[in-house]
Short mmCIF file of C-alpha atoms in Angstrom, two decimals:
data_model
loop_
_atom_site.label_atom_id
_atom_site.label_comp_id
_atom_site.label_asym_id
_atom_site.label_seq_id
_atom_site.Cartn_x
_atom_site.Cartn_y
_atom_site.Cartn_z
CA MET A 775 15.00 -17.89 -33.73
CA ASN A 776 11.64 -16.07 -33.83
CA ALA A 777 11.49 -17.47 -30.30
CA ASN A 778 9.90 -15.33 -27.61
CA LYS A 779 11.78 -13.62 -25.19
CA ARG A 780 9.52 -12.33 -21.79
CA SER A 781 12.03 -9.98 -19.19
CA ILE A 782 9.85 -9.10 -15.76
CA VAL A 783 11.37 -5.78 -14.94
CA THR A 784 11.34 -4.80 -11.60
CA GLU A 785 12.89 -1.62 -11.59
CA VAL A 786 10.61 1.08 -12.71
CA LEU A 787 10.74 4.69 -11.38
CA ILE A 788 8.83 7.93 -12.90
CA LEU A 789 11.55 9.82 -14.21
CA GLU A 790 9.70 13.41 -13.70
CA GLU A 791 9.58 12.13 -9.94
CA GLN A 792 13.54 12.16 -9.24
CA GLN A 793 14.96 14.80 -6.70
CA ASP A 794 18.43 16.12 -6.17
CA LEU A 795 19.91 14.23 -8.66
CA THR A 796 23.46 15.67 -9.27
CA LEU A 797 25.12 17.04 -12.50
CA ASP A 798 27.31 13.93 -12.95
CA GLN A 799 24.20 11.92 -13.00
CA LEU A 800 22.41 13.77 -15.27
CA CYS A 801 25.33 13.67 -17.50
CA ARG A 802 24.73 9.55 -17.06
CA ALA A 803 21.30 9.63 -17.98
CA CYS A 804 21.42 12.44 -19.95
CA SER A 805 24.76 10.48 -22.27
CA THR A 806 26.55 13.99 -22.61
CA GLU A 807 29.20 15.91 -21.63
CA VAL A 808 29.58 18.39 -18.29
CA GLU A 809 30.16 20.68 -20.44
CA GLN A 810 26.98 21.02 -22.37
CA LEU A 811 24.79 20.29 -19.10
CA MET A 812 26.39 23.68 -17.78
CA ALA A 813 25.77 25.31 -20.83
CA LEU A 814 22.16 23.98 -20.53
CA VAL A 815 22.27 25.97 -17.17
CA ASP A 816 23.96 29.08 -17.77
CA GLU A 817 20.73 29.23 -20.93
CA GLY A 818 18.51 29.56 -18.30
CA VAL A 819 16.99 26.42 -19.68
CA ILE A 820 17.35 24.20 -16.46
CA ALA A 821 18.30 25.92 -12.62
CA PRO A 822 19.25 23.72 -10.24
CA LEU A 823 19.42 24.34 -6.55
CA GLY A 824 22.47 25.09 -4.93
CA GLY A 825 25.65 27.83 -6.18
CA GLU A 826 28.36 25.56 -7.56
CA PRO A 827 28.44 23.30 -10.19
CA THR A 828 29.32 20.35 -6.99
CA ARG A 829 26.41 21.07 -5.43
CA TRP A 830 24.06 21.34 -7.96
CA ARG A 831 20.81 19.37 -7.71
CA PHE A 832 18.37 18.60 -10.26
CA THR A 833 14.58 17.96 -10.44
CA GLY A 834 13.74 14.90 -12.94
CA VAL A 835 11.81 17.49 -15.11
CA GLN A 836 14.41 18.92 -15.69
CA LEU A 837 16.27 15.79 -16.25
CA ARG A 838 13.63 15.74 -19.23
CA GLN A 839 14.11 18.89 -20.32
CA ALA A 840 17.66 18.68 -20.12
CA ARG A 841 17.54 15.33 -22.63
CA VAL A 842 14.96 17.07 -24.44
CA ALA A 843 16.97 19.78 -25.20
CA VAL A 844 20.17 17.04 -25.61
CA ARG A 845 18.23 15.14 -28.47
CA LEU A 846 16.66 18.11 -30.76
CA GLN A 847 20.60 19.53 -30.76
CA ARG A 848 22.39 16.29 -31.48
CA ASP A 849 19.32 15.16 -33.73
CA LEU A 850 18.24 18.27 -35.67
CA GLY A 851 21.31 20.91 -36.06
CA VAL A 852 18.66 22.96 -33.92
CA ASN A 853 22.03 25.27 -31.45
CA LEU A 854 21.51 25.60 -27.34
CA ALA A 855 19.03 28.89 -27.78
CA GLY A 856 16.57 26.82 -31.07
CA ALA A 857 16.49 24.52 -28.34
CA ALA A 858 15.80 25.91 -25.40
CA LEU A 859 12.68 27.59 -27.60
CA ALA A 860 11.14 24.75 -28.60
CA LEU A 861 11.73 22.85 -25.26
CA GLN A 862 9.23 26.26 -23.98
CA LEU A 863 6.55 25.85 -26.83
CA MET A 864 6.57 22.10 -26.61
CA ASP A 865 5.32 22.39 -22.52
CA GLU A 866 3.33 25.21 -23.51
CA LEU A 867 1.88 22.59 -25.89
CA ASP A 868 1.72 20.19 -23.92
CA ALA A 869 -0.28 22.19 -20.89
CA LEU A 870 -3.17 23.02 -23.53
CA ARG A 871 -3.78 19.77 -24.60
CA ALA A 872 -3.85 18.49 -20.96
CA ARG A 873 -6.50 21.72 -20.81
CA LEU A 874 -8.61 20.44 -23.98
CA ARG A 875 -8.76 16.70 -22.31
CA ALA A 876 -9.71 18.14 -19.15
CA MET A 877 -12.74 19.86 -20.86
CA GLY A 878 -13.11 16.38 -22.46
CA VAL A 879 -12.18 17.68 -25.99
CA SER A 880 -10.45 13.96 -27.25
CA LEU A 881 -7.33 15.01 -29.32
CA MET B 646 14.73 -9.32 -46.15
CA GLU B 647 12.92 -6.48 -47.39
CA PHE B 648 14.14 -3.77 -49.64
CA LYS B 649 13.98 -0.25 -48.32
CA ASP B 650 13.73 2.87 -51.31
CA TYR B 651 15.36 5.41 -49.19
CA TYR B 652 15.21 7.90 -51.93
CA GLN B 653 11.06 7.19 -51.34
CA LEU B 654 10.90 7.84 -47.48
CA LEU B 655 13.05 11.12 -47.36
CA GLY B 656 10.69 12.02 -50.63
CA LEU B 657 12.93 12.59 -53.25
CA ALA B 658 13.23 11.87 -55.99
CA ARG B 659 16.39 9.52 -57.48
CA ASP B 660 18.62 12.41 -59.37
CA ALA B 661 18.12 14.97 -55.39
CA SER B 662 20.56 17.03 -55.55
CA ALA B 663 22.54 16.66 -51.45
CA ASP B 664 21.28 20.03 -50.52
CA ASP B 665 17.87 17.85 -51.15
CA ILE B 666 18.33 15.23 -49.28
CA LYS B 667 19.76 17.20 -45.94
CA LYS B 668 16.39 19.86 -46.65
CA ALA B 669 14.36 16.61 -46.89
CA TYR B 670 15.68 14.83 -43.58
CA ARG B 671 15.97 17.81 -41.28
CA ARG B 672 12.66 18.77 -42.27
CA LEU B 673 10.72 14.68 -41.99
CA ALA B 674 13.66 14.79 -38.78
CA ARG B 675 11.48 18.04 -37.36
CA LYS B 676 7.88 16.25 -37.84
CA TYR B 677 8.96 12.73 -36.51
CA HIS B 678 11.63 13.03 -33.13
CA PRO B 679 10.04 11.77 -30.99
CA ASP B 680 10.82 14.61 -28.44
CA VAL B 681 8.00 16.70 -31.08
CA SER B 682 6.10 14.58 -32.30
CA LYS B 683 2.97 13.22 -31.04
CA GLU B 684 2.35 10.02 -33.88
CA SER B 685 2.31 7.29 -32.30
CA GLU B 686 5.01 5.66 -34.62
CA ALA B 687 7.30 8.56 -34.70
CA GLU B 688 10.46 6.45 -33.42
CA ALA B 689 9.68 4.13 -36.07
CA ARG B 690 9.37 6.94 -38.43
CA PHE B 691 12.58 8.68 -37.13
CA LYS B 692 14.62 6.06 -37.24
CA GLU B 693 13.88 5.26 -41.08
CA ILE B 694 14.71 8.45 -42.12
CA GLY B 695 17.70 8.41 -40.43
CA GLU B 696 18.59 5.19 -42.29
CA ALA B 697 17.69 6.62 -45.50
CA ASN B 698 19.59 9.43 -44.75
CA GLU B 699 22.88 8.14 -43.72
CA VAL B 700 23.08 5.94 -46.67
CA LEU B 701 22.02 8.68 -49.00
CA LYS B 702 24.07 11.98 -47.69
CA ASP B 703 27.53 9.67 -47.62
CA PRO B 704 28.25 9.65 -51.84
CA GLU B 705 29.93 6.33 -51.46
CA LYS B 706 27.15 4.32 -49.44
CA ARG B 707 24.39 6.49 -51.89
CA ALA B 708 26.14 5.09 -55.20
CA ALA B 709 26.76 1.46 -54.00
CA TYR B 710 23.56 1.79 -52.94
CA ASP B 711 22.05 3.63 -56.62
CA ARG B 712 24.19 1.02 -58.06
CA LEU B 713 21.37 -1.80 -56.72
CA GLY B 714 19.24 -0.59 -59.80
CA ALA B 715 16.18 1.58 -59.59
CA ASN B 716 13.26 -1.54 -60.21
CA TRP B 717 12.80 -2.21 -56.23
CA ARG B 718 10.15 -1.31 -54.86
CA ALA B 719 9.98 -0.78 -50.67
CA GLY B 720 9.44 -4.22 -48.90
CA GLN B 721 9.75 -6.50 -51.95
CA ASP B 722 12.26 -9.52 -51.06
CA PHE B 723 15.16 -8.54 -52.27
CA GLN B 724 18.63 -10.45 -51.70
CA PRO B 725 21.84 -8.55 -52.55
CA PRO B 726 23.75 -8.89 -55.79
CA PRO B 727 26.36 -11.51 -55.55
CA ASP B 728 29.34 -9.20 -56.41
CA TRP B 729 27.78 -6.61 -53.76
CA ASN B 730 31.08 -5.53 -51.94
CA ALA B 731 33.75 -5.82 -54.85
CA GLY B 732 35.25 -2.94 -55.72
CA PHE B 733 33.30 -0.87 -52.89
CA GLU B 734 35.16 -0.19 -49.56
CA GLN B 735 33.13 -0.04 -46.72
CA PRO B 736 34.55 -0.56 -43.99
CA GLY B 737 31.28 0.03 -41.78
CA ARG B 738 32.19 3.60 -40.93
CA GLY B 739 30.77 4.13 -38.17
CA PRO B 740 27.08 6.31 -38.41
CA SER B 741 28.08 10.75 -37.62
CA GLY B 742 25.28 12.47 -36.06
CA ARG B 743 22.86 10.08 -34.24
CA HIS B 744 25.34 6.92 -33.10
CA PRO B 745 22.17 4.72 -32.94
CA GLY B 746 22.88 1.32 -31.78
CA LYS B 747 22.97 -1.72 -34.23
CA GLU B 748 19.90 -2.44 -33.13
CA ASP B 749 18.25 0.63 -34.92
CA TYR B 750 19.08 -0.05 -38.37
CA SER B 751 16.98 -2.45 -40.82
CA ASP B 752 18.11 -5.85 -41.78
CA PHE B 753 18.60 -4.15 -45.30
CA PHE B 754 21.00 -1.42 -44.29
CA GLU B 755 22.76 -3.82 -41.95
CA THR B 756 23.44 -6.52 -44.36
CA LEU B 757 24.43 -3.89 -47.17
CA PHE B 758 26.08 -0.90 -45.32
CA ARG B 759 26.78 -3.02 -41.78
CA GLN B 760 28.76 -5.89 -42.28
CA GLY B 761 31.85 -6.21 -40.04
CA PHE B 762 31.09 -3.20 -38.19
CA ALA B 763 32.21 -4.72 -34.85
CA GLU B 764 35.74 -5.39 -36.49
CA ALA B 765 35.60 -1.79 -37.64
CA GLY B 766 34.47 0.01 -35.05
CA ALA B 767 37.12 -1.16 -32.43
CA ALA B 768 39.34 -0.05 -34.99
CA HIS B 769 38.36 4.25 -35.36
CA GLY B 770 37.70 3.56 -31.97
CA ASP B 771 34.12 5.35 -32.18
CA ARG B 772 31.81 3.10 -30.69
CA ALA B 773 34.53 3.46 -27.68
CA GLY B 774 33.74 3.70 -23.94
CA PRO B 775 35.50 6.53 -21.91
CA ARG B 776 38.10 3.78 -20.68
CA GLY B 777 39.02 2.66 -24.41
CA GLY B 778 38.61 -0.62 -25.67
CA LEU B 779 35.09 -1.72 -27.12
CA HIS B 780 32.80 -1.02 -24.29
CA ALA B 781 29.47 1.27 -24.85
CA ASN B 782 26.38 1.89 -23.39
CA GLY B 783 22.93 0.32 -25.04
CA GLU B 784 20.73 3.50 -26.80
CA ASP B 785 18.02 4.15 -24.54
CA HIS B 786 15.04 3.68 -26.67
CA HIS B 787 11.62 5.57 -25.94
CA ALA B 788 7.71 4.40 -26.66
CA ARG B 789 4.07 5.32 -25.01
CA ILE B 790 1.73 3.44 -23.54
CA GLN B 791 -1.43 3.93 -22.75
CA ILE B 792 -2.80 3.06 -18.93
CA ASP B 793 -6.31 3.05 -17.79
CA LEU B 794 -6.54 6.21 -14.60
CA GLU B 795 -7.74 3.24 -12.19
CA ASP B 796 -3.53 2.11 -12.66
CA ALA B 797 -2.27 5.49 -11.75
CA TYR B 798 -4.36 5.04 -8.35
CA HIS B 799 -3.57 1.36 -7.35
CA GLY B 800 -0.59 0.24 -9.50
CA GLY B 801 -1.02 -1.99 -12.25
CA LYS B 802 1.01 -5.05 -13.67
CA ARG B 803 1.28 -4.57 -17.71
CA SER B 804 2.87 -5.79 -20.45
CA LEU B 805 4.30 -4.65 -23.33
CA SER B 806 5.17 -6.15 -26.62
CA LEU B 807 8.12 -4.66 -28.74
CA ARG B 808 9.73 -5.87 -31.49
CA MET B 809 13.52 -6.27 -31.11
CA PRO B 810 16.29 -7.45 -33.21
CA GLN B 811 18.44 -9.19 -32.00
CA MET B 812 21.88 -10.62 -34.37
CA ASP B 813 22.35 -14.49 -33.82
CA GLU B 814 25.11 -16.68 -33.96
CA GLN B 815 26.10 -15.94 -37.07
CA GLY B 816 25.63 -12.14 -36.72
CA ARG B 817 22.28 -12.31 -38.73
CA VAL B 818 20.13 -9.33 -37.76
CA THR B 819 16.83 -11.20 -37.07
CA SER B 820 13.74 -10.25 -35.06
CA ARG B 821 11.45 -11.77 -32.53
CA GLU B 822 9.03 -10.38 -30.07
CA HIS B 823 9.89 -9.34 -26.75
CA THR B 824 7.12 -9.44 -24.13
CA ILE B 825 8.11 -6.67 -21.35
CA GLU B 826 5.59 -7.16 -17.61
CA PHE B 827 5.72 -4.42 -14.97
CA THR B 828 4.14 -3.12 -12.24
CA VAL B 829 3.00 0.60 -13.45
CA PRO B 830 3.86 2.29 -10.49
CA LYS B 831 0.76 4.62 -8.18
CA GLY B 832 0.77 7.75 -8.86
CA VAL B 833 1.97 8.37 -12.15
CA ARG B 834 0.74 11.24 -14.62
CA ALA B 835 -0.83 11.48 -18.00
CA GLY B 836 2.60 13.34 -20.14
CA GLN B 837 5.10 11.72 -17.69
CA HIS B 838 8.10 9.14 -18.08
CA ILE B 839 7.94 5.47 -16.76
CA ARG B 840 11.60 3.86 -17.07
CA LEU B 841 12.14 0.68 -16.93
CA ALA B 842 15.53 0.01 -16.48
CA GLY B 843 18.36 -1.65 -18.62
CA GLN B 844 15.83 -2.25 -21.50
CA GLY B 845 16.22 -0.58 -23.62
CA GLY B 846 19.10 -1.50 -26.73
CA PRO B 847 21.53 -4.24 -25.85
CA ALA B 848 25.32 -3.11 -24.57
CA ILE B 849 28.32 -3.41 -26.18
CA GLY B 850 31.29 -4.93 -24.13
CA GLN B 851 31.06 -4.50 -21.00
CA GLY B 852 28.85 -0.61 -21.33
CA LYS B 853 25.45 -1.41 -19.96
CA PRO B 854 21.93 -1.25 -21.36
CA GLY B 855 20.15 1.49 -22.68
CA ASP B 856 16.61 1.95 -20.67
CA LEU B 857 13.04 2.02 -22.50
CA TYR B 858 11.31 5.43 -21.66
CA LEU B 859 6.62 5.43 -22.04
CA GLU B 860 5.59 8.60 -22.04
CA VAL B 861 2.79 7.60 -20.14
CA SER B 862 -1.07 9.25 -21.57
CA PHE B 863 -4.37 7.88 -20.09
CA ARG B 864 -7.15 5.80 -22.10
CA SER B 865 -10.38 8.23 -22.56
CA HIS B 866 -12.62 7.10 -19.81
CA PRO B 867 -16.39 6.96 -20.20
CA ARG B 868 -16.68 8.42 -16.65
CA TYR B 869 -13.62 10.55 -15.41
CA ARG B 870 -11.71 13.25 -16.51
CA VAL B 871 -8.32 13.77 -15.93
CA ASP B 872 -6.25 17.53 -15.54
CA GLN B 873 -3.05 16.91 -14.03
CA ARG B 874 -3.37 15.83 -10.50
CA ASP B 875 -7.08 16.28 -10.48
CA VAL B 876 -9.89 13.72 -11.47
CA TYR B 877 -13.26 15.57 -12.53
CA LEU B 878 -16.73 13.54 -12.36
CA ASP B 879 -19.86 14.66 -13.78
CA LEU B 880 -21.68 13.93 -11.31
CA PRO B 881 -26.01 14.08 -12.46
CA VAL B 882 -28.32 15.00 -9.39
CA ALA B 883 -32.41 14.92 -9.39
CA PRO B 884 -33.68 18.60 -8.81
CA TRP B 885 -34.68 17.31 -5.24
CA GLU B 886 -31.33 16.45 -4.33
CA ALA B 887 -30.03 19.42 -5.90
CA ALA B 888 -32.66 22.06 -3.59
CA LEU B 889 -33.28 19.98 -0.39
CA GLY B 890 -29.23 19.06 0.33
CA ALA B 891 -28.78 14.64 0.16
CA GLN B 892 -26.41 11.55 1.42
CA ILE B 893 -25.95 9.69 -2.80
CA GLU B 894 -23.22 6.97 -2.80
CA VAL B 895 -21.38 7.63 -5.59
CA PRO B 896 -17.93 6.12 -7.63
CA THR B 897 -14.44 7.21 -7.35
CA PRO B 898 -11.43 5.26 -9.42
CA ALA B 899 -10.60 4.56 -5.67
CA GLY B 900 -13.88 3.84 -4.12
CA SER B 901 -17.42 4.36 -3.88
CA VAL B 902 -18.10 7.25 -1.43
CA GLU B 903 -20.79 9.14 -0.03
CA LEU B 904 -21.33 11.77 -0.75
CA THR B 905 -23.42 15.27 0.84
CA ILE B 906 -24.59 17.18 -1.36
CA PRO B 907 -25.37 20.10 -0.14
CA ALA B 908 -28.90 22.00 0.44
CA GLY B 909 -29.83 24.58 -2.23
CA SER B 910 -27.11 23.78 -5.47
CA GLY B 911 -27.04 24.01 -9.16
CA ALA B 912 -25.63 22.69 -12.20
CA GLY B 913 -22.01 23.45 -12.38
CA ARG B 914 -21.60 23.68 -8.37
CA LYS B 915 -17.87 21.63 -7.84
CA LEU B 916 -17.81 19.21 -5.18
CA ARG B 917 -13.83 18.66 -4.12
CA LEU B 918 -12.95 15.69 -1.86
CA ARG B 919 -9.53 16.82 -1.27
CA GLY B 920 -6.41 14.33 -1.75
CA ARG B 921 -8.51 11.80 -3.80
CA GLY B 922 -7.29 12.93 -7.09
CA ILE B 923 -4.32 10.91 -8.22
CA PRO B 924 -2.70 9.25 -5.96
CA GLY B 925 1.42 10.61 -4.42
CA ALA B 926 2.94 12.58 -2.02
CA THR B 927 1.09 15.64 -2.91
CA PRO B 928 -1.93 14.33 -4.08
CA GLY B 929 -4.86 15.80 -6.22
CA ASP B 930 -8.14 16.48 -6.03
CA PHE B 931 -11.53 14.86 -6.66
CA TYR B 932 -14.64 17.28 -8.09
CA PHE B 933 -17.81 16.45 -8.55
CA VAL B 934 -19.25 18.90 -11.10
CA LEU B 935 -23.28 18.48 -10.72
CA GLN B 936 -25.62 18.58 -13.35
CA LEU B 937 -29.39 18.51 -12.73
CA ALA B 938 -31.62 15.36 -14.44
CA LEU B 939 -35.24 16.21 -14.77
CA PRO B 940 -37.72 13.03 -14.56
CA PRO B 941 -39.64 12.52 -17.75
CA ALA B 942 -42.98 15.03 -17.98
CA ASP B 943 -44.89 11.40 -20.03
CA SER B 944 -47.60 11.11 -17.15
CA GLU B 945 -50.19 12.79 -16.74
CA SER B 946 -48.72 12.85 -12.81
CA ALA B 947 -45.71 14.22 -13.73
CA ARG B 948 -47.21 16.69 -15.77
CA ALA B 949 -48.87 17.79 -12.96
CA VAL B 950 -46.07 18.51 -10.81
CA TYR B 951 -44.13 20.03 -13.39
CA ALA B 952 -47.41 22.32 -13.30
CA GLY B 953 -47.82 22.77 -9.90
CA MET B 954 -43.89 24.07 -9.86
CA GLN B 955 -44.73 26.33 -12.38
CA SER B 956 -47.44 28.02 -10.79
CA GLN B 957 -45.75 27.73 -7.60
CA PHE B 958 -42.10 29.64 -9.00
CA LYS B 959 -44.09 32.30 -11.05
CA ASP B 960 -40.87 34.93 -10.21
CA PHE B 961 -38.53 32.81 -10.56
CA GLN B 962 -36.95 34.06 -13.98
CA PRO B 963 -34.22 30.82 -15.09
CA ARG B 964 -32.41 33.12 -17.81
CA ALA B 965 -32.47 36.28 -15.44
CA ARG B 966 -28.65 36.38 -16.72
CA LEU B 967 -29.01 36.90 -20.49
CA GLN B 968 -31.05 39.56 -19.71
CA GLU B 969 -28.01 41.58 -17.77
CA GLY B 970 -26.09 42.05 -21.03
CA PRO B 971 -23.58 44.29 -21.74
CA SER B 972 -25.64 47.06 -23.59
#
């Protein structure tokens, strides 16, 4: 019952380095509906390349931002603008933390 | 199984109002949300408070939980009373809000509130896939991982042990150790996420299992500092190497290199090795930051050398810059 299980994972990728993701792929990766992602684009949280939704292409970084925005709305009950603001502040925090680490300050 | 003190988890007294519960949950959810929190146990804490909220916000579940009495302590060995469920309709109502998979809940919760969940779920259709029927994709899981800078340069095998709850044939929830082996992708940077396909929560029916996302950070290195793609090394040099120039052999995570110190270098000078930072489509750069190491003046002859320099450089003003003050 408590036997250990071992898995060897071959499918490993860096989320942020994916390119050219379609709206459909983004929906699946975020487990959400097209409408919610369209709203994120509308709000300017993520800005895809390509003129119309069928031609939209997203990057891995946008995928991550979309996932976080979707989860913050779902889990914390914040609205779209609130999630967008949280994302922006978290980006700034991450950048500052990275700067500190690069200066040798341990966090 | 262990007793869970849901009131304690949310920091509440047993007579807390529905409003208190909502506020406490929201406050802790913001604090421990895995996307927001930097705490190492954030995801586990987030699930715990989610479970506590799931029970306490629902008047029926809360009443059932309260009926267990106030004498139980968190972590105490617990068996449900024999008359549990008597006169208490609890058809495994699917959790609302987060829609976590089975694996997100403790044994305690499963036993008390979710027996027969699968059947009830089918009836309610609340976890049904897009084509109907009882299919659902597994939940994605999140964890943090610390890797060595060298792993980002060369890739490297890593293994990770997680405790994974699972159902046995009798439908009981047990947990067991699950070791996952994978290769760290070359070029990964701190703050990025590695996705291990299929290593998240199990699927229901013909759904797809979830993925496991690992947020990467670098273990702090005694020598190197990392800024995004660029890597820095403080490089001590002797005064004559800095003044006269030198060819020296220096370490980098990609192996040692011959470095030319240009004549007339001073402390703080940065020497760049283009493209020798973290590898990738756009590789980072590697920087040596020069530091002056002075030989000790611990013998007569060494002191004579410093005294010789002193008389040689009479006009040298090491603090010239301090005199150019703003006034």
